[in-house]
């Protein structure tokens, strides 16, 4: 899991969109995450007091497994991206920030 330590302490509950945007490693990463932040592309999403998770349909045969620890601000995704967070983690955070990831 990739941990980002230089951010302010996370707030409980969904983050504001601006906090998600601040995590993007490049502006292009955030642009790439926008179409992925569509709940129709995700299955098995959920969240709790520590993290978010879900499976995202990508271009390949198998969906990508994505996990975000929103307390320690860490990410893991099975996609081959070298960017951290990847567009899938950013998209999952965007869904959460919009109130579209259910607890459980």
Tab-separated table of C-alpha atoms in Angstrom, residues 19-97:
chain	number	residue	atom	x	y	z
A	19	UNK	CA	-9.296	17.022	-0.597
A	20	UNK	CA	-9.600	14.237	-3.189
A	21	UNK	CA	-8.415	16.569	-5.940
A	22	UNK	CA	-5.371	17.530	-3.865
A	23	UNK	CA	-4.234	13.883	-3.873
A	24	UNK	CA	-4.024	13.623	-7.659
A	25	UNK	CA	-0.372	13.163	-8.664
A	26	UNK	CA	-1.006	15.153	-11.882
A	27	UNK	CA	-3.906	17.093	-13.367
A	28	UNK	CA	-4.142	14.361	-16.034
A	29	UNK	CA	-4.724	11.759	-13.297
A	30	UNK	CA	-7.735	13.661	-12.036
A	31	UNK	CA	-9.094	14.058	-15.568
A	32	UNK	CA	-8.642	10.305	-16.153
A	33	UNK	CA	-10.462	9.525	-12.881
A	34	UNK	CA	-13.620	11.470	-13.812
A	35	UNK	CA	-15.179	8.893	-16.187
A	36	UNK	CA	-14.125	6.075	-13.828
A	37	UNK	CA	-16.056	7.787	-10.999
A	38	UNK	CA	-19.270	6.293	-12.364
A	39	UNK	CA	-21.003	3.893	-9.985
A	40	UNK	CA	-22.062	1.740	-12.960
A	41	UNK	CA	-18.397	0.747	-13.430
A	42	UNK	CA	-18.031	-0.447	-9.822
A	43	UNK	CA	-19.162	-3.524	-7.889
A	44	UNK	CA	-18.717	-4.628	-4.290
A	45	UNK	CA	-18.115	-1.078	-3.075
A	46	UNK	CA	-18.190	-0.281	0.591
A	47	UNK	CA	-16.639	1.810	3.316
A	48	UNK	CA	-16.110	1.858	7.042
A	49	UNK	CA	-14.304	4.046	9.561
A	50	UNK	CA	-10.916	3.124	8.113
A	51	UNK	CA	-11.265	2.630	4.396
A	52	UNK	CA	-13.036	2.211	1.084
A	53	UNK	CA	-13.028	-0.720	-1.297
A	54	UNK	CA	-14.494	-1.807	-4.580
A	55	UNK	CA	-13.963	-3.591	-7.880
A	56	UNK	CA	-13.769	-1.471	-11.020
A	57	UNK	CA	-14.421	-2.744	-14.515
A	58	UNK	CA	-11.485	-1.764	-16.686
A	59	UNK	CA	-10.443	-2.488	-20.233
A	60	UNK	CA	-9.211	-5.992	-19.409
A	61	UNK	CA	-11.138	-9.131	-18.595
A	62	UNK	CA	-10.788	-8.948	-14.826
A	63	UNK	CA	-11.940	-5.974	-12.723
A	64	UNK	CA	-9.380	-4.067	-10.687
A	65	UNK	CA	-9.513	-4.451	-6.905
A	66	UNK	CA	-9.062	-1.087	-5.231
A	67	UNK	CA	-8.665	-0.254	-1.528
A	68	UNK	CA	-8.172	3.177	0.037
A	69	UNK	CA	-7.234	3.706	3.683
A	70	UNK	CA	-8.696	7.168	4.277
A	71	UNK	CA	-7.263	7.414	7.794
A	72	UNK	CA	-3.583	6.794	6.974
A	73	UNK	CA	-4.123	8.059	3.406
A	74	UNK	CA	-2.857	4.946	1.639
A	75	UNK	CA	-3.864	3.213	-1.588
A	76	UNK	CA	-3.724	-0.205	-3.221
A	77	UNK	CA	-5.057	-1.170	-6.635
A	78	UNK	CA	-4.478	-4.217	-8.809
A	79	UNK	CA	-4.159	-2.060	-11.958
A	80	UNK	CA	-0.720	-1.728	-13.580
A	81	UNK	CA	-0.489	2.059	-13.075
A	82	UNK	CA	2.700	3.447	-11.584
A	83	UNK	CA	0.936	6.573	-10.337
A	84	UNK	CA	-0.142	6.714	-6.714
A	85	UNK	CA	-2.954	7.159	-6.258
A	86	UNK	CA	-4.066	5.679	-9.571
A	87	UNK	CA	-7.189	6.867	-11.377
A	88	UNK	CA	-9.191	4.011	-9.819
A	89	UNK	CA	-8.319	5.067	-6.260
A	90	UNK	CA	-9.100	8.692	-7.117
A	91	UNK	CA	-12.409	7.637	-8.687
A	92	UNK	CA	-13.345	5.587	-5.622
A	93	UNK	CA	-12.575	8.585	-3.402
A	94	UNK	CA	-14.658	10.816	-5.673
A	95	UNK	CA	-17.602	8.422	-5.402
A	96	UNK	CA	-17.214	8.420	-1.602
A	97	UNK	CA	-16.985	12.218	-1.488
